[in-house]
Short mmCIF file of C-alpha atoms and ligand atoms in Angstrom, two decimals:
data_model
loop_
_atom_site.label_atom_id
_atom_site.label_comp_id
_atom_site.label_asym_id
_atom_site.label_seq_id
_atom_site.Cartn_x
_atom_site.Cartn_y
_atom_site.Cartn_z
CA UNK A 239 106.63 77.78 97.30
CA UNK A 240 107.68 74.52 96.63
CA UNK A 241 111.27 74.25 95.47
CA UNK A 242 110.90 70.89 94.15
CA UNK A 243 109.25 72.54 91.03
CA UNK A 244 111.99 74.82 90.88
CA UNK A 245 114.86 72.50 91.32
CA UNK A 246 113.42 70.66 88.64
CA UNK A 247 113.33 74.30 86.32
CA UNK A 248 116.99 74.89 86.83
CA UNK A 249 117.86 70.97 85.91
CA UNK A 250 116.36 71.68 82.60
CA UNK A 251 117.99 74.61 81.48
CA UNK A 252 121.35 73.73 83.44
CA UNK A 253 121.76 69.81 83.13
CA UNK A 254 122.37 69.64 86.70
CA UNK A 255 121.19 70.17 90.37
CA UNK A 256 121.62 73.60 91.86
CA UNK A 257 123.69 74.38 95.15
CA UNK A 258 121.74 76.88 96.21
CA UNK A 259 117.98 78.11 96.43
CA UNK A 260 117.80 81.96 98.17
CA UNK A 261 114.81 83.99 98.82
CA UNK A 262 113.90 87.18 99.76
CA UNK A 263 109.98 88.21 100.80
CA UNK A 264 107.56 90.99 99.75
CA UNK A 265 106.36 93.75 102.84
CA UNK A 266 103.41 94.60 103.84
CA UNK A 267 103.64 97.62 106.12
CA UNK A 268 101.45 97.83 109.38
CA UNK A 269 101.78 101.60 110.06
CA UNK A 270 104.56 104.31 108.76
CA UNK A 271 103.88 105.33 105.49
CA UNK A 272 106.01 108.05 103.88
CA UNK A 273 107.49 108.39 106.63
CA UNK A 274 110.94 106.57 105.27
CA UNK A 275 112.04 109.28 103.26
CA UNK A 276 111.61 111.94 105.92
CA UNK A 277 113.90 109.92 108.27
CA UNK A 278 111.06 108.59 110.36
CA UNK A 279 109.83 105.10 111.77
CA UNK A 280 108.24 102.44 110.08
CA UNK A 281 106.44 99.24 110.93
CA UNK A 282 106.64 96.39 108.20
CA UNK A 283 106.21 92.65 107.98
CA UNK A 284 107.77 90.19 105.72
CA UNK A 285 105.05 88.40 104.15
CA UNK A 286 104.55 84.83 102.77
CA UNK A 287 105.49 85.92 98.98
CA UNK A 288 108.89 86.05 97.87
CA UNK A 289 111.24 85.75 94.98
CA UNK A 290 113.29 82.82 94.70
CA UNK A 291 116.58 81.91 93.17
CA UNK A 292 118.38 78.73 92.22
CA UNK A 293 121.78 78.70 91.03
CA UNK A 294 124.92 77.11 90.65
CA UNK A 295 127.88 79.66 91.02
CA UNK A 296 130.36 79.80 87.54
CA UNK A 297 134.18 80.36 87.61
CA UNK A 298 133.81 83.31 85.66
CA UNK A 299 131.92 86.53 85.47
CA UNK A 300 129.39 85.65 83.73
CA UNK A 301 125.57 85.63 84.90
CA UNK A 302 122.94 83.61 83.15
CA UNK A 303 119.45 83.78 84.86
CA UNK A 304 116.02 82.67 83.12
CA UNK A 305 112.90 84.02 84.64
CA UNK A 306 110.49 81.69 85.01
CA UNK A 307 107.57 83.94 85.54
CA UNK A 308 108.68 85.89 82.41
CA UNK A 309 109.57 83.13 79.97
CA UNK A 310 112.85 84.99 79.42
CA UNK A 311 116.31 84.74 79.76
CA UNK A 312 119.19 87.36 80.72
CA UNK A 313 122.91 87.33 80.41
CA UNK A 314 125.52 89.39 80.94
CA UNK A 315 129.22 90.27 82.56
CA UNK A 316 130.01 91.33 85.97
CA UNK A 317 132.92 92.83 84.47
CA UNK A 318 130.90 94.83 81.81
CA UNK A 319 127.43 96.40 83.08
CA UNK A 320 125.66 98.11 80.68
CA UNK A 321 122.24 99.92 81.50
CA UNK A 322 119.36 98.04 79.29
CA UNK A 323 115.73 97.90 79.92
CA UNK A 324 113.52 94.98 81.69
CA UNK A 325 113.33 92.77 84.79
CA UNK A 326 117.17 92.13 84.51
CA UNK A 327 118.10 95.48 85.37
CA UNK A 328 117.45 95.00 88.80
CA UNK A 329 119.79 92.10 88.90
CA UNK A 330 122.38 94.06 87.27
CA UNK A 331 121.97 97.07 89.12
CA UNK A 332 122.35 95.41 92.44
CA UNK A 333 125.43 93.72 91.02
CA UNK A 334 126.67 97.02 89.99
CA UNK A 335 126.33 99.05 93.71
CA UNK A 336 128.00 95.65 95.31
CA UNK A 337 130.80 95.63 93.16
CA UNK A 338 130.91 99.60 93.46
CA UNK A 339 131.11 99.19 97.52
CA UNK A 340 134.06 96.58 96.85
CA UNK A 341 132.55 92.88 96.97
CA UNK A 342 133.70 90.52 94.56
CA UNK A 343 131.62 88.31 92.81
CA UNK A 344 131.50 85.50 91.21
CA UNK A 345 128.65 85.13 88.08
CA UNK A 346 126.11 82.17 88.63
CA UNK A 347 123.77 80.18 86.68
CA UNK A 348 120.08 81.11 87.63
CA UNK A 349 116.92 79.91 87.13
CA UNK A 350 114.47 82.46 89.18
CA UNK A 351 110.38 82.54 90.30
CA UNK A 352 108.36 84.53 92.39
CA UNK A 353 104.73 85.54 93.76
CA UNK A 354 104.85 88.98 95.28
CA UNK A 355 101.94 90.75 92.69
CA UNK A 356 103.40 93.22 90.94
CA UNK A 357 102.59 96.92 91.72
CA UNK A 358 100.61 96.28 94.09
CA UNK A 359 102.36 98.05 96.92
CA UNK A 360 104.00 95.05 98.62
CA UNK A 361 108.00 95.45 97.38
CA UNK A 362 107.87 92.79 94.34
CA UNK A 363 111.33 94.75 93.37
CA UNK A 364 112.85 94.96 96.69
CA UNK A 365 112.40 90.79 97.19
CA UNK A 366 114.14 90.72 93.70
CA UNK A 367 117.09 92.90 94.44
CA UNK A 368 117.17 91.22 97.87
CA UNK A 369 116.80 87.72 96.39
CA UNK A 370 119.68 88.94 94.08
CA UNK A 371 122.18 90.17 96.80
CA UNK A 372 121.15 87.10 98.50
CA UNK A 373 122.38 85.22 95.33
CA UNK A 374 125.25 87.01 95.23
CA UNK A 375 126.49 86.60 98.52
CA UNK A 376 125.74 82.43 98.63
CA UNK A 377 127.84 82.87 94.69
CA UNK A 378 131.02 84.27 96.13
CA UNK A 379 130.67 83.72 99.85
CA UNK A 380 130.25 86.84 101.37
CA UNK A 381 128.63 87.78 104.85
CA UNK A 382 124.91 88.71 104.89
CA UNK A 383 124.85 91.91 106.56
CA UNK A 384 121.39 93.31 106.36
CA UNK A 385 120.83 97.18 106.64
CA UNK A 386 124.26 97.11 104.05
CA UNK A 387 122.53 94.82 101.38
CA UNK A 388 119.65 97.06 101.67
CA UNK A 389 121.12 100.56 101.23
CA UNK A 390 123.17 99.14 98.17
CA UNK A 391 119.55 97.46 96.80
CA UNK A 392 118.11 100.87 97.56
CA UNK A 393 120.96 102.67 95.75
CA UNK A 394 120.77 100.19 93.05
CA UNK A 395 116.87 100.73 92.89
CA UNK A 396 117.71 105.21 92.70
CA UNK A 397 120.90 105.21 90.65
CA UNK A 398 120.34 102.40 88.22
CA UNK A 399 116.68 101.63 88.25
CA UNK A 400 115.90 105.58 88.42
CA UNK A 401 113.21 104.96 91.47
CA UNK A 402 113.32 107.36 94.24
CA UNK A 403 112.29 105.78 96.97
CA UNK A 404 113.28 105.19 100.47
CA UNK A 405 115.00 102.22 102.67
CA UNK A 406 111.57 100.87 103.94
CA UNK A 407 111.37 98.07 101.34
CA UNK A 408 114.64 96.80 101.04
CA UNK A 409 114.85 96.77 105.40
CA UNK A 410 112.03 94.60 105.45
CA UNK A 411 112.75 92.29 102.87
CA UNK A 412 116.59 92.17 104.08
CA UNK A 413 115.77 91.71 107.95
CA UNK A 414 112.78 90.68 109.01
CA UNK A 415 112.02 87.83 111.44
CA UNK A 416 109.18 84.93 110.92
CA UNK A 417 106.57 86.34 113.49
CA UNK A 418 107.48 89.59 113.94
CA UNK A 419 107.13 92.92 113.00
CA UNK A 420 110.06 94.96 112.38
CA UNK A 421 110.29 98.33 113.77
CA UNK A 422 113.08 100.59 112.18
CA UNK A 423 114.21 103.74 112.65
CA UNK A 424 114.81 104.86 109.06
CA UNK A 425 117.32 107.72 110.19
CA UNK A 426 119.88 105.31 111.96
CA UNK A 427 118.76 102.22 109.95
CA UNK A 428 118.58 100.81 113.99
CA UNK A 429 115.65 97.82 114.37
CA UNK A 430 113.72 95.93 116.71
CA UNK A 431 111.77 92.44 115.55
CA UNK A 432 108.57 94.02 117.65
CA UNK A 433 106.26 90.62 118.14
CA UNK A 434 102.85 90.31 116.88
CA UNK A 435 100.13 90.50 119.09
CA UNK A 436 98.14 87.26 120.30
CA UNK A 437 94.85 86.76 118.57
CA UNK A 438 94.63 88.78 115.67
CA UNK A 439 95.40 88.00 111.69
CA UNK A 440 96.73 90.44 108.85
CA UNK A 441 94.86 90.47 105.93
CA UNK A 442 96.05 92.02 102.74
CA UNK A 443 93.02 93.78 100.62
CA UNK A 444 94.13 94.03 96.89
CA UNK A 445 92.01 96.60 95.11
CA UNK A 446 93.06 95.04 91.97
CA UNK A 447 93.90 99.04 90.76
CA UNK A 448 96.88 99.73 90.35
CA UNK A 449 98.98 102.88 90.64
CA UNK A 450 99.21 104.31 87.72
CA UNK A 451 101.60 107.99 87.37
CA UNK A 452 103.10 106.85 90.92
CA UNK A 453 106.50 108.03 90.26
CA UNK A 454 105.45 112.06 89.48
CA UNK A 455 103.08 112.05 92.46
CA UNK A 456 105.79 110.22 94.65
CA UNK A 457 108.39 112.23 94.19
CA UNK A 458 106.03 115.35 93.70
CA UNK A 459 105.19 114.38 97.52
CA UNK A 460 109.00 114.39 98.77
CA UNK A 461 109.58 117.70 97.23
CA UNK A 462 106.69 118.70 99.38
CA UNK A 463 108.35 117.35 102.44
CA UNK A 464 111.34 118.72 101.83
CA UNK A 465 109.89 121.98 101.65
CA UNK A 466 108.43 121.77 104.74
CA UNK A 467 111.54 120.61 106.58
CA UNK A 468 113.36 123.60 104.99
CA UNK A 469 110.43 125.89 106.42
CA UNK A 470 110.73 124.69 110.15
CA UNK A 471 114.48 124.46 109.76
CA UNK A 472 114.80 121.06 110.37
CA UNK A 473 117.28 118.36 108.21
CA UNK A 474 113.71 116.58 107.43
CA UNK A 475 110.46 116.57 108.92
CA UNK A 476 111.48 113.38 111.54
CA UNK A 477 112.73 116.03 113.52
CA UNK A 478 109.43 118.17 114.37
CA UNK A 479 107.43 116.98 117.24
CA UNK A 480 103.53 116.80 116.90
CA UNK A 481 103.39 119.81 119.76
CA UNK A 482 105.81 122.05 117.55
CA UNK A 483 103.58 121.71 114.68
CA UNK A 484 100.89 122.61 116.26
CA UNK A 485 102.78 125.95 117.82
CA UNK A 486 105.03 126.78 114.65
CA UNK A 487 101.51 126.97 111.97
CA UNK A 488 99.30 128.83 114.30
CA UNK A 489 100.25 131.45 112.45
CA UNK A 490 102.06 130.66 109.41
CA UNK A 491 101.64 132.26 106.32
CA UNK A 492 104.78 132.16 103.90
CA UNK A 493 104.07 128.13 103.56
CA UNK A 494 100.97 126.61 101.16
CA UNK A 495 97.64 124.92 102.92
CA UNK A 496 99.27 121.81 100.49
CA UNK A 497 102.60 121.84 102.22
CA UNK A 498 101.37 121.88 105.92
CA UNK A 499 99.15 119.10 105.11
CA UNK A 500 101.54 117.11 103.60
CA UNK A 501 103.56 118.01 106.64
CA UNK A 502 100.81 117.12 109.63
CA UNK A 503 100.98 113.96 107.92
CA UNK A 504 104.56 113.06 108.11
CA UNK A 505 104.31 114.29 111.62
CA UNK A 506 101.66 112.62 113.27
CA UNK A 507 101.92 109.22 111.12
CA UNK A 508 105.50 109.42 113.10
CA UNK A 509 104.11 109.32 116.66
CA UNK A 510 101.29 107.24 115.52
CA UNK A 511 104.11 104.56 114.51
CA UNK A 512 106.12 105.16 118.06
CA UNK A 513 102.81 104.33 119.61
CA UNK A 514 101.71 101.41 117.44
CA UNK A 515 105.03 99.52 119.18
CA UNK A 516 104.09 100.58 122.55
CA UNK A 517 100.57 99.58 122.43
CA UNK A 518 101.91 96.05 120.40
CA UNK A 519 103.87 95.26 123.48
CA UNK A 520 101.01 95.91 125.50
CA UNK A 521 98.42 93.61 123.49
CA UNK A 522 96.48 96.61 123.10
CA UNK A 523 95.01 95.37 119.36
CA UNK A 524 92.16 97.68 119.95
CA UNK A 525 94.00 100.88 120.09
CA UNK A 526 96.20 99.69 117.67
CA UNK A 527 93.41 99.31 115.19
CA UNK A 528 92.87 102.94 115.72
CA UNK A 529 95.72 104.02 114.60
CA UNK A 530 95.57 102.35 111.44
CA UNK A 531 92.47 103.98 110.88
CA UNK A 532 93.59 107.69 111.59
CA UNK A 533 96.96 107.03 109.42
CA UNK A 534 94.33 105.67 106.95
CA UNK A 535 92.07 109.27 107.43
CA UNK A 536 95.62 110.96 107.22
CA UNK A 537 96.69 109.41 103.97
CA UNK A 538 93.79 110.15 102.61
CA UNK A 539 92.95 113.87 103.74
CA UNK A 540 96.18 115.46 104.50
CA UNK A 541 98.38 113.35 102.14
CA UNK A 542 96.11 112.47 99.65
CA UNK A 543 97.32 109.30 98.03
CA UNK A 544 94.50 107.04 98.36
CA UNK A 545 92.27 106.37 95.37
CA UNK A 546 89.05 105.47 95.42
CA UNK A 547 89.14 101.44 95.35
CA UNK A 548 91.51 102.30 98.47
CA UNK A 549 88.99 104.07 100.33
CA UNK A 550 86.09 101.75 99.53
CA UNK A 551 88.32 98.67 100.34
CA UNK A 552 88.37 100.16 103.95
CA UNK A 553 84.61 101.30 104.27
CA UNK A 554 83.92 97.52 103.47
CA UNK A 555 86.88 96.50 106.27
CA UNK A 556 85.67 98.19 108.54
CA UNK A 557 82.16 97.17 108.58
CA UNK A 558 82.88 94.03 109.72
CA UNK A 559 83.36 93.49 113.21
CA UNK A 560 85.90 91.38 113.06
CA UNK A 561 87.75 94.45 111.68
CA UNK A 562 89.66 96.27 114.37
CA UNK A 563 91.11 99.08 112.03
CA UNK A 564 92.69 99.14 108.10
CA UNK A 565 94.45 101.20 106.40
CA UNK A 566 95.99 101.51 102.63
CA UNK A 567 99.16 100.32 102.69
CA UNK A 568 102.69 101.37 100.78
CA UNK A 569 103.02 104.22 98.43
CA UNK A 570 99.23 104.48 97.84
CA UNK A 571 97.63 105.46 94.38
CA UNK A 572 95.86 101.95 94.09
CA UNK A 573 97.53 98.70 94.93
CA UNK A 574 96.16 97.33 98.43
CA UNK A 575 95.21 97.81 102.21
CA UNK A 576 96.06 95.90 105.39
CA UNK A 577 93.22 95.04 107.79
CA UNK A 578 93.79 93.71 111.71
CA UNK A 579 91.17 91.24 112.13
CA UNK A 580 90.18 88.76 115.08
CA UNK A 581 91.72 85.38 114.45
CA UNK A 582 88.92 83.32 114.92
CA UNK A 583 86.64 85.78 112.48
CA UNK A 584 89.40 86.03 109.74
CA UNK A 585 87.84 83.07 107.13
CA UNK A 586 84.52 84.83 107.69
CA UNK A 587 85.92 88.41 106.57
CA UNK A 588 87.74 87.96 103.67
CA UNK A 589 84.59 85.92 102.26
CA UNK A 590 82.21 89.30 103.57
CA UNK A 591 84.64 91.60 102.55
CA UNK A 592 85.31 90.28 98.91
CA UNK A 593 81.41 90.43 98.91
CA UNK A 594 80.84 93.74 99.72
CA UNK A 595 84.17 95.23 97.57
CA UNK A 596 82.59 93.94 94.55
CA UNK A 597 78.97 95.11 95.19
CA UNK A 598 80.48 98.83 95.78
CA UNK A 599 83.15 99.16 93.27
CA UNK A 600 82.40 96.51 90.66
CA UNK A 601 86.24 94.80 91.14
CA UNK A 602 87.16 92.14 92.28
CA UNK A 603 89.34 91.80 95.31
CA UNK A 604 92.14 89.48 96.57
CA UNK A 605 92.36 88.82 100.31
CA UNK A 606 94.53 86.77 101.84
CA UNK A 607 95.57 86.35 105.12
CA UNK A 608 99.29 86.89 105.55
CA UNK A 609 101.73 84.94 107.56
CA UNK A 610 105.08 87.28 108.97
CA UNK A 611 108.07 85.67 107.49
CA UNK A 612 111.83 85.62 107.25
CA UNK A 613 113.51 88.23 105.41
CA UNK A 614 116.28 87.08 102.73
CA UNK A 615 117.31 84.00 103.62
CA UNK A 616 119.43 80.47 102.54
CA UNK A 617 116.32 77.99 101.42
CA UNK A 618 118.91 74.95 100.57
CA UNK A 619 122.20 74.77 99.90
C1 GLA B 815 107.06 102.86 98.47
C2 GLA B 815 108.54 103.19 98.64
C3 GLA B 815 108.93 103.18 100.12
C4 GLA B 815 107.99 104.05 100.95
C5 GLA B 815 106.54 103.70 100.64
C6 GLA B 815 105.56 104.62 101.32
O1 GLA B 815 106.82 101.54 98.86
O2 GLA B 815 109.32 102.25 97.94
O3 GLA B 815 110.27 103.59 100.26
O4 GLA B 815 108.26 105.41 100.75
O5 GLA B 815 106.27 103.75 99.24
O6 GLA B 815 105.59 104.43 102.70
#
């Protein structure tokens, strides 16, 4: 992004330079899927989109922020939220849950931007709550503690946006590290920046569908979970081991086919995580392809929230020999995948693989190499 452009944005509407330009990044997640809201272990990446903010902090409460992207402008008091309806109700709602959990803020004078597609499963709203706390705390000074920003974007994103989804997002965008992976334990909210291997590129497949009754299905799919959990007596499904499964449903018949399958998912996707970071550390690339084809196999059989651009996206990956495994990638239902590719091939598969996307599905694709980034950070100041 080049801030120049920006700078120049907030000049206009403000008459003056700004003192600070924030950012927070979009995820793309390696391996892990649904497994945050069942208290298990994910594996995402910062990538090279983000939301940024410039602003000038005011001596009252007052917050004035013009999206560029948008063409529109939002205003309101710290000291009187009111729920409302657009873009600006993530900035308010993160305000909200940070004043709630006793930070005091100062309003600003914002002009923001961003390129993070939108619904297209790589956290355009998490990189705008996390850009906002980010704000916030340059505004009125505050410490940037990660996993805390996070839960209060998250709880912002529940209670005020009326999402339900779980901390995966907001970790990533909060804490990531420029070349690494970060590998959380969504239980604890304890992380490890798990380096990326030597020699191989992530490339982002964008179906160009996007999801469309997400919420319903999502939350239609943590009911499920929770069911399950409740059925092998477990606080949530993080806590069954692949071997129990396999023992407990031998014979079980007071649980539905639907429930164990959305079960064996959770399960296995939760080892195949713990052994994506062992086999990372080892430089294993080829095994680790693997496994983000049978979490791919897993979404899509036992889970069932890939679509059909999904599932043709990876046919076409995975023809390519570059290709040494892809997957769909966030909450599914459209939106895009995440192929491991050799370095050296990675020019030569997104040309192929745009190629072959179109000629089986008729869309068109985006694919883009993607560069692991810093989570929210201080640009200038
Ligand atoms: C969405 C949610 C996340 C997570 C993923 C699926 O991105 O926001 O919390 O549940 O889906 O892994």
């Amino acid at each position: 992004m080049d801030t120049k452009t920006l700078k120049q944005s907030f000049v206009t509407y403000f008459n003056s330079n700004p003192e600070f330009i924030v950012q927070a990044p979009g995820r793309v997640n390696l391996i892990g899927e649904h497994t945050d809201y069942n208290d298990g272990f994910v594996l995402p990446m910062a990538i090279d989109r983000a939301v940024w903010i410039a602003l000038t902090p005011r001596a009252d409460s007052r917050v004035h922020i013009r999206s560029l992207d948008l063409e529109t402008d939002s205003a309101f008091d710290l000291s009187y939220l009111k729920k409302g309806e657009g873009w600006a109700e993530y900035i308010k709602g993160v305000a909200y849950q940070l004043q709630n959990a006793g930070y005091q803020l100062r309003g600003f004078d914002a002009v923001m931007t961003g390129d993070v597609p939108r619904g297209a499963g790589l956290s355009s709203s998490a990189a705008v709550e996390l850009a906002t706390a980010r704000a916030f705390a340059s505004a009125s000074g505050f410490v940037w503690d990660a996993p805390r920003m996070a839960k209060l974007a998250q709880k912002a994103e529940n209670e005020w946006v009326g999402v339900n989804c779980g901390i995966m997002d907001q970790m990533a965008s909060a804490a990531c590290r420029e070349g690494y992976a970060l590998f959380l334990d969504c239980r604890s909210l304890e992380h490890r920046h798990a380096p990326l291997p030597e020699g191989i590129s992530i490339i982002i497949l964008d179906t160009s569908t996007r999801r469309g009754l997400v919420d319903s299905a999502y939350n239609e799919r943590r009911n499920q979970c929770e069911e399950a959990a409740r059925w092998f007596g477990v606080k949530a499904l993080r806590d069954v081991s692949v071997q129990e499964f396999e023992r407990e449903t031998i014979k079980a018949n007071n649980i539905s086919e639907v429930v164990l399958k959305r079960a064996r998912h959770i399960i296995t996707e939760n080892a195949r995580v713990l052994e994506a970071v062992e086999v990372m550390k080892a430089g294993n690339t080829k095994r680790l392809g693997e496994l983000f084809n049978a979490s791919h196999e897993s979404l899509r059989d036992d889970f069932e929230v890939t679509n059909e651009a999904l599932n043709i996206m990876v046919t076409c990956a995975r023809e390519q020999k570059s290709c040494l495994g892809a997957r769909m990638t966030g909450a599914g239902f459209g939106g895009c995948a995440v192929a491991l590719v050799n370095k050296e091939n990675a020019q030569d598969f997104t040309r192929s693989v745009s190629t072959t996307y179109r000629q089986k599905s008729g869309l068109e694709a985006s694919v883009y190499v993607c560069i692991a980034s810093e989570g929210a950070s201080v640009v200038e100041s």
